[in-house]
Amino acid sequence: MTTEEYSRTFSSYSGADIVASFNGRVIGELQALSYSVSREVAPIYTMGSADARSYSRGKRGISGSLVFVTFDRDALMEEMKKDYSGKAPAMMQYQTFQANAGSLENQILSGLRSRAADGQSTYGISTWDDQMTNLGYGPSGDFNPDNLTGFYDPEYADQLMPFNITVTMANEFGNRSGMEIYGIQLLNEGSGFSIDDVVTAKAYSFVARKIKGIQKKDSLRQEGRASARPVSGDLLR
């Protein structure tokens, strides 16, 4: 077997050969991606035997985790917000009540006071009630529930709309493979700092709708092919 033939016989990838794109955005800070697929299987018992007569297969779940190294930014959130001028899908905003987001929320949390109907100053949840009521009436003076909500950029990872991850694998021999995870929704995020840690990372857990397993792709290598007459002394012959 020639060296050229050998390079096409075994194809494997390490983390150094893999990048992942999130809705068309490649994020270089990604350190690890893991996933698992689990399914409910329940035994069926009947009288007269301690053994299961059969097994019934139920629901399937897909979950996993993402780990990003932290340099000087929140890599996932910053990249998802970035505008690539139509090259990557724009980040979808999430809907919430206006008093729960933006500058109004910050003012309420900072102690914004409102004037109640009886002329008294109110704080806390009473302020929230007053602000939402005033928003509902709006400039027209007629109460409209549509005035209560708005769309905002996510502040937390769990506010991101579902997205896809594409994993691209390419090694030095020219071999390529790929896989995809669809409909990812982030559940939890966590990070921490310590005098004993020399690397800071941020981890997320997620659930997904579907996984398309690893599939081999055509090699992009153009040069190099098996020689019709291998040189003598080829150690791999």
Coordinates of N, CA and C in Angstrom, one line a residue:
M1 N 0.9 -1.2 0.0 CA 0.0 0.0 0.0 C 0.9 1.2 0.0
T2 N 0.6 2.2 -0.9 CA 1.4 3.4 -1.0 C 0.9 4.4 0.1
T3 N 1.8 5.4 0.3 CA 1.4 6.5 1.2 C 0.1 7.1 0.8
E4 N -0.1 7.4 -0.5 CA -1.3 8.0 -0.9 C -2.5 7.2 -0.6
E5 N -2.4 5.9 -0.8 CA -3.5 5.0 -0.5 C -3.8 4.9 1.0
Y6 N -2.7 4.9 1.8 CA -2.9 4.8 3.2 C -3.6 6.0 3.8
S7 N -3.3 7.2 3.2 CA -4.0 8.4 3.7 C -5.5 8.4 3.4
R8 N -5.9 7.6 2.5 CA -7.3 7.5 2.1 C -8.0 6.3 2.8
T9 N -7.3 5.5 3.5 CA -7.8 4.3 4.2 C -8.4 4.6 5.5
F10 N -7.7 5.4 6.4 CA -8.1 5.7 7.7 C -8.4 7.2 7.8
S11 N -9.6 7.5 8.3 CA -10.1 8.9 8.4 C -10.6 9.1 9.8
S12 N -10.0 9.9 10.6 CA -10.5 10.3 11.9 C -10.2 11.7 12.2
Y13 N -10.8 12.3 13.2 CA -10.7 13.7 13.5 C -10.6 13.9 15.0
S14 N -9.8 14.9 15.3 CA -9.6 15.4 16.7 C -10.3 16.7 16.8
G15 N -10.3 17.3 18.0 CA -11.0 18.6 18.2 C -10.3 19.7 17.4
A16 N -9.0 19.5 17.1 CA -8.3 20.4 16.2 C -8.7 20.4 14.8
D17 N -9.5 19.4 14.4 CA -10.0 19.3 13.0 C -11.4 19.7 12.9
I18 N -12.0 20.2 13.9 CA -13.5 20.4 14.0 C -13.8 21.9 14.3
V19 N -14.7 22.5 13.6 CA -15.3 23.8 13.9 C -16.8 23.6 13.9
A20 N -17.5 24.5 14.6 CA -19.0 24.4 14.7 C -19.5 25.8 14.3
S21 N -20.6 25.8 13.6 CA -21.3 27.0 13.2 C -22.7 27.0 13.8
F22 N -23.1 28.2 14.3 CA -24.3 28.4 15.0 C -25.2 29.3 14.2
N23 N -26.2 28.7 13.5 CA -27.0 29.5 12.5 C -26.1 30.2 11.5
G24 N -25.1 29.5 11.0 CA -24.2 30.1 10.0 C -23.1 31.0 10.6
R25 N -22.9 31.0 11.9 CA -21.9 31.8 12.5 C -20.8 30.8 13.1
V26 N -19.6 30.9 12.6 CA -18.5 30.1 13.2 C -18.0 30.8 14.5
I27 N -18.0 30.1 15.6 CA -17.5 30.6 16.9 C -16.3 29.9 17.3
G28 N -15.2 30.6 17.3 CA -13.9 30.0 17.6 C -13.6 29.7 19.0
E29 N -14.4 30.3 19.9 CA -14.2 30.1 21.3 C -14.7 28.7 21.8
L30 N -15.4 28.0 21.0 CA -16.0 26.7 21.4 C -14.9 25.7 21.8
Q31 N -15.0 25.2 23.0 CA -14.1 24.2 23.5 C -14.6 22.8 23.5
A32 N -15.9 22.6 23.7 CA -16.5 21.3 23.7 C -17.9 21.3 23.4
L33 N -18.4 20.2 22.7 CA -19.8 20.0 22.4 C -20.1 18.6 22.7
S34 N -21.1 18.3 23.5 CA -21.5 16.9 23.7 C -23.0 16.8 23.6
Y35 N -23.5 15.6 23.3 CA -24.9 15.4 23.2 C -25.2 13.9 23.6
S36 N -26.4 13.7 23.9 CA -26.9 12.3 24.2 C -28.3 12.2 23.7
V37 N -28.7 11.0 23.3 CA -30.0 10.7 22.9 C -30.6 9.6 23.8
S38 N -31.7 9.8 24.5 CA -32.2 8.9 25.4 C -33.7 8.6 25.0
R39 N -34.2 7.4 25.4 CA -35.5 7.0 25.1 C -36.1 6.2 26.2
E40 N -37.4 6.5 26.5 CA -38.1 5.7 27.5 C -38.4 4.3 27.0
V41 N -38.1 3.3 27.8 CA -38.4 2.0 27.5 C -39.0 1.4 28.8
A42 N -40.3 1.0 28.8 CA -41.0 0.5 29.9 C -41.3 -1.0 29.8
P43 N -41.1 -1.8 30.9 CA -41.4 -3.2 30.8 C -42.9 -3.4 31.0
I44 N -43.4 -4.4 30.4 CA -44.8 -4.8 30.5 C -44.9 -6.1 31.3
Y45 N -45.6 -6.1 32.4 CA -45.7 -7.3 33.3 C -47.2 -7.8 33.3
T46 N -47.4 -9.1 33.5 CA -48.7 -9.6 33.7 C -48.6 -10.6 34.8
M47 N -49.8 -10.9 35.3 CA -49.9 -11.9 36.4 C -49.4 -13.3 36.0
G48 N -48.7 -13.9 36.9 CA -48.2 -15.3 36.7 C -46.8 -15.4 36.4
S49 N -46.1 -14.2 36.3 CA -44.6 -14.3 36.0 C -44.0 -13.0 36.6
A50 N -42.8 -13.2 37.2 CA -42.1 -12.1 37.7 C -41.3 -11.4 36.6
D51 N -41.1 -12.0 35.4 CA -40.4 -11.5 34.3 C -41.2 -10.6 33.4
A52 N -40.6 -9.7 32.8 CA -41.2 -8.8 31.9 C -41.7 -9.6 30.6
R53 N -42.9 -9.4 30.2 CA -43.4 -10.1 29.1 C -42.9 -9.4 27.8
S54 N -42.8 -8.1 27.9 CA -42.3 -7.4 26.7 C -41.9 -6.0 27.2
Y55 N -41.4 -5.2 26.2 CA -41.0 -3.8 26.5 C -41.7 -2.9 25.5
S56 N -42.1 -1.8 26.1 CA -42.8 -0.8 25.2 C -41.9 0.4 25.1
R57 N -41.7 0.9 23.9 CA -40.8 2.0 23.6 C -41.6 3.3 23.6
G58 N -41.1 4.3 24.3 CA -41.9 5.6 24.4 C -41.1 6.8 23.8
K59 N -41.1 7.8 24.6 CA -40.6 9.1 24.1 C -39.1 9.1 24.0
R60 N -38.6 9.9 23.1 CA -37.2 10.1 22.9 C -36.8 11.6 23.2
G61 N -35.7 11.7 23.8 CA -35.2 13.1 24.2 C -33.7 13.3 23.7
I62 N -33.4 14.5 23.3 CA -32.0 14.8 22.9 C -31.6 16.0 23.7
S63 N -30.4 15.8 24.3 CA -29.9 16.9 25.2 C -28.4 16.9 25.1
G64 N -27.8 18.0 25.6 CA -26.3 18.1 25.5 C -25.8 19.3 26.1
S65 N -24.5 19.6 25.9 CA -23.9 20.8 26.5 C -22.9 21.4 25.6
L66 N -22.6 22.7 25.8 CA -21.7 23.5 25.1 C -20.7 24.1 26.1
V67 N -19.5 24.2 25.8 CA -18.5 24.9 26.6 C -17.7 25.8 25.8
F68 N -17.7 27.1 26.2 CA -16.9 28.1 25.5 C -15.8 28.7 26.4
V69 N -14.6 28.9 25.9 CA -13.6 29.6 26.7 C -13.9 31.0 26.7
T70 N -13.7 31.7 27.8 CA -13.9 33.1 27.9 C -12.7 33.9 27.7
F71 N -12.6 34.8 26.7 CA -11.5 35.7 26.6 C -11.9 37.0 27.1
D72 N -12.5 37.8 26.3 CA -13.0 39.2 26.8 C -14.4 39.5 26.4
R73 N -15.2 38.4 26.2 CA -16.6 38.6 25.8 C -17.4 37.4 26.0
D74 N -18.7 37.5 26.0 CA -19.6 36.4 26.0 C -19.7 36.0 24.5
A75 N -18.9 35.0 24.1 CA -18.8 34.6 22.7 C -20.1 34.3 22.0
L76 N -20.9 33.4 22.6 CA -22.1 33.0 22.0 C -23.1 34.1 21.8
M77 N -23.4 34.9 22.8 CA -24.3 36.0 22.7 C -23.8 37.1 21.7
E78 N -22.6 37.4 21.8 CA -22.0 38.5 20.9 C -22.1 38.1 19.5
E79 N -21.8 36.8 19.1 CA -21.8 36.4 17.8 C -23.2 36.3 17.2
M80 N -24.2 35.8 18.1 CA -25.5 35.7 17.6 C -26.2 37.0 17.4
K81 N -25.7 38.1 18.0 CA -26.2 39.4 17.8 C -25.6 40.1 16.6
K82 N -24.4 39.6 16.2 CA -23.7 40.3 15.1 C -24.4 40.3 13.8
D83 N -24.3 41.4 13.1 CA -25.0 41.5 11.8 C -24.0 41.2 10.7
Y84 N -24.3 40.2 9.9 CA -23.4 39.8 8.8 C -24.0 40.2 7.4
S85 N -24.8 41.2 7.4 CA -25.4 41.8 6.2 C -26.0 40.7 5.3
G86 N -26.9 39.9 5.9 CA -27.6 38.9 5.1 C -26.9 37.6 4.9
K87 N -25.6 37.5 5.2 CA -24.9 36.3 5.0 C -25.3 35.2 6.0
A88 N -25.6 35.6 7.2 CA -26.1 34.7 8.2 C -27.5 35.2 8.7
P89 N -28.4 34.4 9.1 CA -29.7 34.8 9.5 C -29.6 35.8 10.7
A90 N -30.4 36.8 10.6 CA -30.4 37.8 11.7 C -31.0 37.1 13.0
M91 N -30.5 37.6 14.1 CA -30.9 37.0 15.4 C -32.4 37.4 15.6
M92 N -33.2 36.5 16.0 CA -34.6 36.8 16.3 C -34.7 37.4 17.7
Q93 N -35.5 38.4 17.8 CA -35.8 39.0 19.1 C -36.9 38.2 19.8
Y94 N -36.9 38.3 21.1 CA -38.0 37.6 21.9 C -39.0 38.6 22.3
Q95 N -40.2 38.1 22.5 CA -41.4 39.0 22.9 C -41.6 38.9 24.4
T96 N -41.8 40.1 25.0 CA -42.1 40.1 26.5 C -42.9 41.4 26.7
F97 N -43.4 41.5 28.0 CA -44.1 42.7 28.4 C -43.0 43.9 28.5
Q98 N -43.4 45.1 28.1 CA -42.5 46.2 28.0 C -41.9 46.5 29.4
A99 N -42.6 46.3 30.4 CA -42.0 46.7 31.7 C -41.0 45.7 32.2
N100 N -40.9 44.6 31.5 CA -39.9 43.5 31.9 C -38.6 43.6 31.1
A101 N -38.4 44.6 30.3 CA -37.2 44.6 29.4 C -36.8 46.1 29.2
G102 N -35.6 46.3 28.7 CA -35.2 47.6 28.2 C -35.0 48.6 29.4
S103 N -35.0 49.8 29.0 CA -34.8 50.9 30.0 C -35.8 51.0 31.1
L104 N -37.1 50.7 30.7 CA -38.1 50.7 31.7 C -37.9 49.7 32.9
E105 N -37.5 48.5 32.5 CA -37.2 47.5 33.5 C -36.0 48.0 34.4
N106 N -35.0 48.6 33.8 CA -33.9 49.1 34.6 C -34.3 50.2 35.6
Q107 N -35.2 51.0 35.1 CA -35.6 52.1 36.0 C -36.4 51.6 37.1
I108 N -37.3 50.6 36.9 CA -38.1 50.0 38.0 C -37.2 49.3 39.0
L109 N -36.2 48.5 38.5 CA -35.3 47.8 39.4 C -34.4 48.8 40.2
S110 N -34.2 50.0 39.6 CA -33.4 51.0 40.3 C -34.2 51.9 41.3
G111 N -35.5 51.6 41.4 CA -36.3 52.3 42.3 C -37.2 53.4 41.7
L112 N -37.6 53.3 40.5 CA -38.5 54.2 39.8 C -39.8 54.3 40.6
R113 N -40.2 55.5 40.9 CA -41.5 55.6 41.6 C -42.6 56.1 40.6
S114 N -43.8 55.7 40.9 CA -44.9 56.2 40.1 C -45.9 56.9 41.0
R115 N -46.8 57.6 40.4 CA -47.9 58.3 41.1 C -49.2 57.5 40.9
A116 N -49.7 57.0 42.0 CA -51.0 56.3 42.0 C -52.2 57.2 41.8
A117 N -53.3 56.6 41.6 CA -54.5 57.3 41.3 C -54.9 58.3 42.5
D118 N -54.5 57.9 43.7 CA -54.8 58.7 44.9 C -53.7 59.7 45.1
G119 N -52.8 59.9 44.2 CA -51.7 60.9 44.4 C -50.5 60.4 45.2
Q120 N -50.5 59.2 45.7 CA -49.4 58.7 46.5 C -48.3 58.1 45.6
S121 N -47.1 58.2 46.1 CA -45.9 57.6 45.4 C -45.9 56.1 45.6
T122 N -45.7 55.4 44.6 CA -45.6 53.9 44.7 C -44.3 53.4 44.2
Y123 N -43.9 52.2 44.8 CA -42.6 51.6 44.4 C -42.9 50.1 44.1
G124 N -41.9 49.4 43.7 CA -41.9 48.0 43.6 C -43.0 47.5 42.6
I125 N -43.8 46.5 43.0 CA -44.8 45.9 42.1 C -45.9 46.9 41.8
S126 N -46.1 47.8 42.7 CA -47.1 48.8 42.4 C -46.7 49.7 41.3
T127 N -45.4 50.0 41.2 CA -44.8 50.8 40.1 C -45.0 50.0 38.8
W128 N -44.7 48.7 38.8 CA -44.9 47.9 37.6 C -46.3 47.9 37.1
D129 N -47.3 47.8 38.1 CA -48.7 47.9 37.7 C -49.0 49.2 37.1
D130 N -48.6 50.3 37.7 CA -48.9 51.6 37.1 C -48.3 51.8 35.7
Q131 N -47.0 51.4 35.5 CA -46.4 51.6 34.2 C -47.1 50.7 33.2
M132 N -47.4 49.5 33.5 CA -48.1 48.6 32.5 C -49.5 49.2 32.2
T133 N -50.2 49.7 33.1 CA -51.5 50.3 32.9 C -51.4 51.5 32.0
N134 N -50.4 52.3 32.2 CA -50.3 53.5 31.4 C -49.9 53.1 30.0
L135 N -49.0 52.1 29.8 CA -48.7 51.6 28.5 C -49.9 51.1 27.8
G136 N -50.8 50.4 28.5 CA -51.9 49.8 27.9 C -52.8 50.9 27.2
Y137 N -53.0 52.0 27.9 CA -53.8 53.1 27.4 C -53.1 53.8 26.3
G138 N -51.8 54.0 26.4 CA -51.1 54.6 25.3 C -51.5 56.1 25.0
P139 N -51.1 56.6 23.9 CA -51.4 58.0 23.6 C -52.8 58.2 23.2
S140 N -53.5 57.2 22.7 CA -54.9 57.3 22.2 C -55.9 57.5 23.4
G141 N -55.5 57.0 24.5 CA -56.4 57.0 25.7 C -57.4 55.9 25.8
D142 N -57.3 55.0 24.8 CA -58.1 53.7 24.8 C -57.2 52.6 25.1
F143 N -57.7 51.7 26.0 CA -56.8 50.6 26.4 C -56.7 49.6 25.3
N144 N -55.4 49.2 25.0 CA -55.1 48.3 23.9 C -54.1 47.3 24.4
P145 N -54.4 46.0 24.5 CA -53.4 45.1 25.0 C -52.2 45.0 24.2
D146 N -52.3 45.3 22.9 CA -51.1 45.2 22.0 C -50.0 46.2 22.4
N147 N -50.4 47.2 23.2 CA -49.4 48.2 23.7 C -48.5 47.6 24.8
L148 N -48.9 46.5 25.4 CA -48.2 46.0 26.5 C -46.9 45.2 26.2
T149 N -46.8 44.7 25.0 CA -45.7 43.9 24.6 C -44.8 44.5 23.6
G150 N -43.6 44.0 23.5 CA -42.6 44.5 22.5 C -41.6 43.4 22.3
F151 N -40.7 43.6 21.3 CA -39.7 42.6 20.9 C -38.3 43.2 21.3
Y152 N -37.5 42.4 21.9 CA -36.2 42.9 22.4 C -35.1 41.9 22.1
D153 N -33.9 42.4 22.1 CA -32.7 41.5 21.9 C -32.5 40.7 23.2
P154 N -32.2 39.4 23.1 CA -32.0 38.6 24.3 C -30.9 39.1 25.2
E155 N -31.1 39.0 26.5 CA -30.1 39.4 27.5 C -29.5 38.1 28.0
Y156 N -30.3 37.0 28.1 CA -29.8 35.7 28.6 C -29.9 34.7 27.4
A157 N -29.0 33.7 27.6 CA -28.9 32.7 26.5 C -30.3 31.9 26.4
D158 N -31.0 31.8 27.5 CA -32.3 31.0 27.4 C -33.3 31.8 26.6
Q159 N -33.1 33.1 26.3 CA -34.0 33.8 25.5 C -33.8 33.7 24.0
L160 N -32.7 33.1 23.6 CA -32.4 32.9 22.2 C -33.4 32.0 21.6
M161 N -33.9 32.3 20.4 CA -34.8 31.5 19.7 C -34.1 30.2 19.2
P162 N -34.8 29.1 19.0 CA -34.1 27.9 18.6 C -33.2 28.1 17.4
F163 N -32.1 27.4 17.4 CA -31.1 27.5 16.3 C -30.5 26.2 16.0
N164 N -29.8 26.1 14.9 CA -29.1 24.9 14.5 C -27.6 25.0 14.6
I165 N -27.0 23.8 14.9 CA -25.5 23.8 14.9 C -25.0 22.8 13.8
T166 N -24.1 23.3 13.0 CA -23.5 22.5 12.0 C -22.0 22.2 12.4
V167 N -21.6 20.9 12.5 CA -20.3 20.5 12.9 C -19.5 20.1 11.6
T168 N -18.4 20.8 11.3 CA -17.6 20.6 10.1 C -16.3 19.9 10.6
M169 N -16.0 18.8 9.9 CA -14.7 18.1 10.3 C -13.8 18.0 9.0
A170 N -12.6 18.4 9.1 CA -11.7 18.3 8.0 C -10.2 18.1 8.5
N171 N -9.6 17.0 8.1 CA -8.3 16.7 8.6 C -7.2 17.0 7.6
E172 N -6.0 16.8 7.9 CA -4.9 17.2 7.0 C -4.7 16.4 5.8
F173 N -5.3 15.2 5.8 CA -5.2 14.3 4.6 C -6.2 14.7 3.5
G174 N -7.1 15.6 3.8 CA -8.1 16.1 2.9 C -9.5 15.4 3.1
N175 N -9.6 14.6 4.1 CA -10.9 14.0 4.4 C -11.8 15.0 5.1
R176 N -13.1 14.8 4.8 CA -14.1 15.7 5.4 C -15.3 14.9 5.8
S177 N -16.0 15.4 6.9 CA -17.2 14.9 7.4 C -18.0 16.0 8.0
G178 N -19.3 15.7 8.4 CA -20.1 16.7 9.0 C -21.3 16.1 9.7
M179 N -21.9 16.9 10.6 CA -23.1 16.5 11.3 C -23.9 17.8 11.7
E180 N -25.2 17.6 11.9 CA -26.0 18.7 12.3 C -26.9 18.4 13.5
I181 N -27.1 19.4 14.3 CA -28.1 19.3 15.4 C -29.1 20.4 15.2
Y182 N -30.4 20.0 15.2 CA -31.5 20.9 14.8 C -32.3 21.3 16.0
G183 N -32.8 22.6 16.0 CA -33.7 23.1 16.9 C -33.2 23.1 18.3
I184 N -32.0 23.6 18.5 CA -31.4 23.7 19.8 C -32.1 24.9 20.7
Q185 N -32.4 24.5 21.9 CA -32.9 25.5 22.8 C -32.0 25.4 24.1
L186 N -31.5 26.5 24.5 CA -30.6 26.6 25.7 C -31.4 26.6 26.9
L187 N -31.0 25.8 27.9 CA -31.7 25.8 29.2 C -31.0 26.5 30.3
N188 N -29.7 26.1 30.6 CA -29.0 26.6 31.7 C -27.6 27.1 31.2
E189 N -27.1 28.1 31.9 CA -25.7 28.6 31.6 C -25.0 28.8 33.0
G190 N -23.7 28.6 32.9 CA -23.0 28.8 34.2 C -21.5 29.1 33.9
S191 N -20.9 29.8 34.8 CA -19.5 30.1 34.7 C -19.0 30.4 36.1
G192 N -17.7 30.7 36.2 CA -17.2 31.0 37.6 C -15.7 31.5 37.5
F193 N -15.3 32.0 38.6 CA -13.9 32.6 38.6 C -13.2 32.1 39.9
S194 N -12.0 31.9 39.8 CA -11.2 31.5 41.0 C -9.8 31.9 40.8
I195 N -9.1 32.1 42.0 CA -7.7 32.4 41.9 C -6.9 31.2 41.5
D196 N -7.5 30.0 41.5 CA -6.8 28.8 41.1 C -7.0 28.4 39.7
D197 N -7.9 29.1 39.0 CA -8.2 28.8 37.6 C -7.4 29.7 36.7
V198 N -6.7 29.1 35.8 CA -6.0 29.9 34.8 C -6.8 30.1 33.5
V199 N -7.9 29.3 33.3 CA -8.7 29.4 32.2 C -10.2 29.6 32.7
T200 N -10.9 30.6 32.1 CA -12.3 30.8 32.4 C -13.1 30.3 31.3
A201 N -14.2 29.6 31.6 CA -15.0 29.0 30.6 C -16.5 29.2 31.0
K202 N -17.4 29.1 30.0 CA -18.8 29.2 30.2 C -19.5 28.0 29.6
A203 N -20.4 27.4 30.3 CA -21.0 26.2 29.9 C -22.5 26.4 29.8
Y204 N -23.1 25.8 28.8 CA -24.6 25.8 28.5 C -25.1 24.4 28.4
S205 N -26.3 24.1 28.8 CA -27.0 22.9 28.6 C -28.1 23.2 27.6
F206 N -28.4 22.2 26.8 CA -29.5 22.4 25.8 C -30.3 21.1 25.5
V207 N -31.4 21.3 24.9 CA -32.2 20.3 24.3 C -32.3 20.5 22.8
A208 N -32.6 19.5 22.1 CA -32.7 19.6 20.6 C -33.8 18.8 20.1
R209 N -34.2 19.1 18.8 CA -35.3 18.4 18.2 C -34.9 17.2 17.4
K210 N -33.7 17.3 16.7 CA -33.3 16.2 15.9 C -31.7 16.3 15.6
I211 N -31.1 15.1 15.4 CA -29.7 15.1 15.1 C -29.5 14.3 13.8
K212 N -28.7 14.9 12.9 CA -28.3 14.2 11.7 C -26.9 13.8 11.9
G213 N -26.7 12.5 12.0 CA -25.4 11.9 12.4 C -24.2 12.3 11.5
I214 N -23.0 11.9 11.9 CA -21.8 12.2 11.1 C -21.9 11.5 9.7
Q215 N -21.7 12.3 8.7 CA -21.7 11.7 7.3 C -20.4 12.1 6.6
K216 N -19.8 11.2 5.9 CA -18.6 11.5 5.1 C -18.9 12.3 3.9
K217 N -18.0 13.3 3.6 CA -18.1 14.1 2.5 C -17.0 13.8 1.5
D218 N -17.1 14.3 0.3 CA -16.1 14.1 -0.7 C -14.8 14.9 -0.3
S219 N -13.7 14.3 -0.6 CA -12.4 15.0 -0.4 C -12.2 16.1 -1.4
L220 N -11.6 17.2 -0.9 CA -11.3 18.3 -1.8 C -9.9 18.3 -2.3
R221 N -9.2 17.3 -1.9 CA -7.8 17.2 -2.4 C -7.7 16.8 -3.9
Q222 N -7.0 17.6 -4.6 CA -6.8 17.5 -6.0 C -5.6 16.7 -6.4
E223 N -4.5 17.0 -5.7 CA -3.2 16.5 -6.1 C -3.0 15.2 -5.4
G224 N -2.1 14.3 -5.9 CA -1.7 13.1 -5.2 C -2.7 12.0 -5.5
R225 N -2.2 10.9 -6.0 CA -3.0 9.7 -6.2 C -2.1 8.5 -6.1
A226 N -2.7 7.3 -6.0 CA -1.9 6.1 -5.9 C -1.1 5.9 -7.1
S227 N 0.2 5.6 -6.9 CA 1.1 5.4 -8.1 C 0.9 4.0 -8.7
A228 N 0.9 3.9 -10.0 CA 0.8 2.6 -10.6 C 2.0 1.7 -10.4
R229 N 3.1 2.4 -10.1 CA 4.3 1.6 -9.8 C 4.9 2.1 -8.5
P230 N 4.6 1.6 -7.4 CA 5.1 2.1 -6.1 C 6.6 2.0 -6.0
V231 N 7.2 3.0 -5.4 CA 8.7 2.9 -5.3 C 9.1 1.8 -4.4
S232 N 10.2 1.1 -4.6 CA 10.7 0.0 -3.8 C 11.1 0.6 -2.5
G233 N 10.9 -0.2 -1.5 CA 11.3 0.3 -0.1 C 10.2 1.1 0.6
D234 N 9.1 1.3 0.0 CA 8.0 2.0 0.6 C 7.5 1.2 1.9
L235 N 7.7 1.8 3.0 CA 7.4 1.1 4.3 C 6.0 0.7 4.4
L236 N 5.1 1.4 3.7 CA 3.7 1.2 3.9 C 3.1 0.3 2.8
R237 N 4.0 -0.3 2.0 CA 3.6 -1.1 0.8 C 3.1 -2.4 1.3

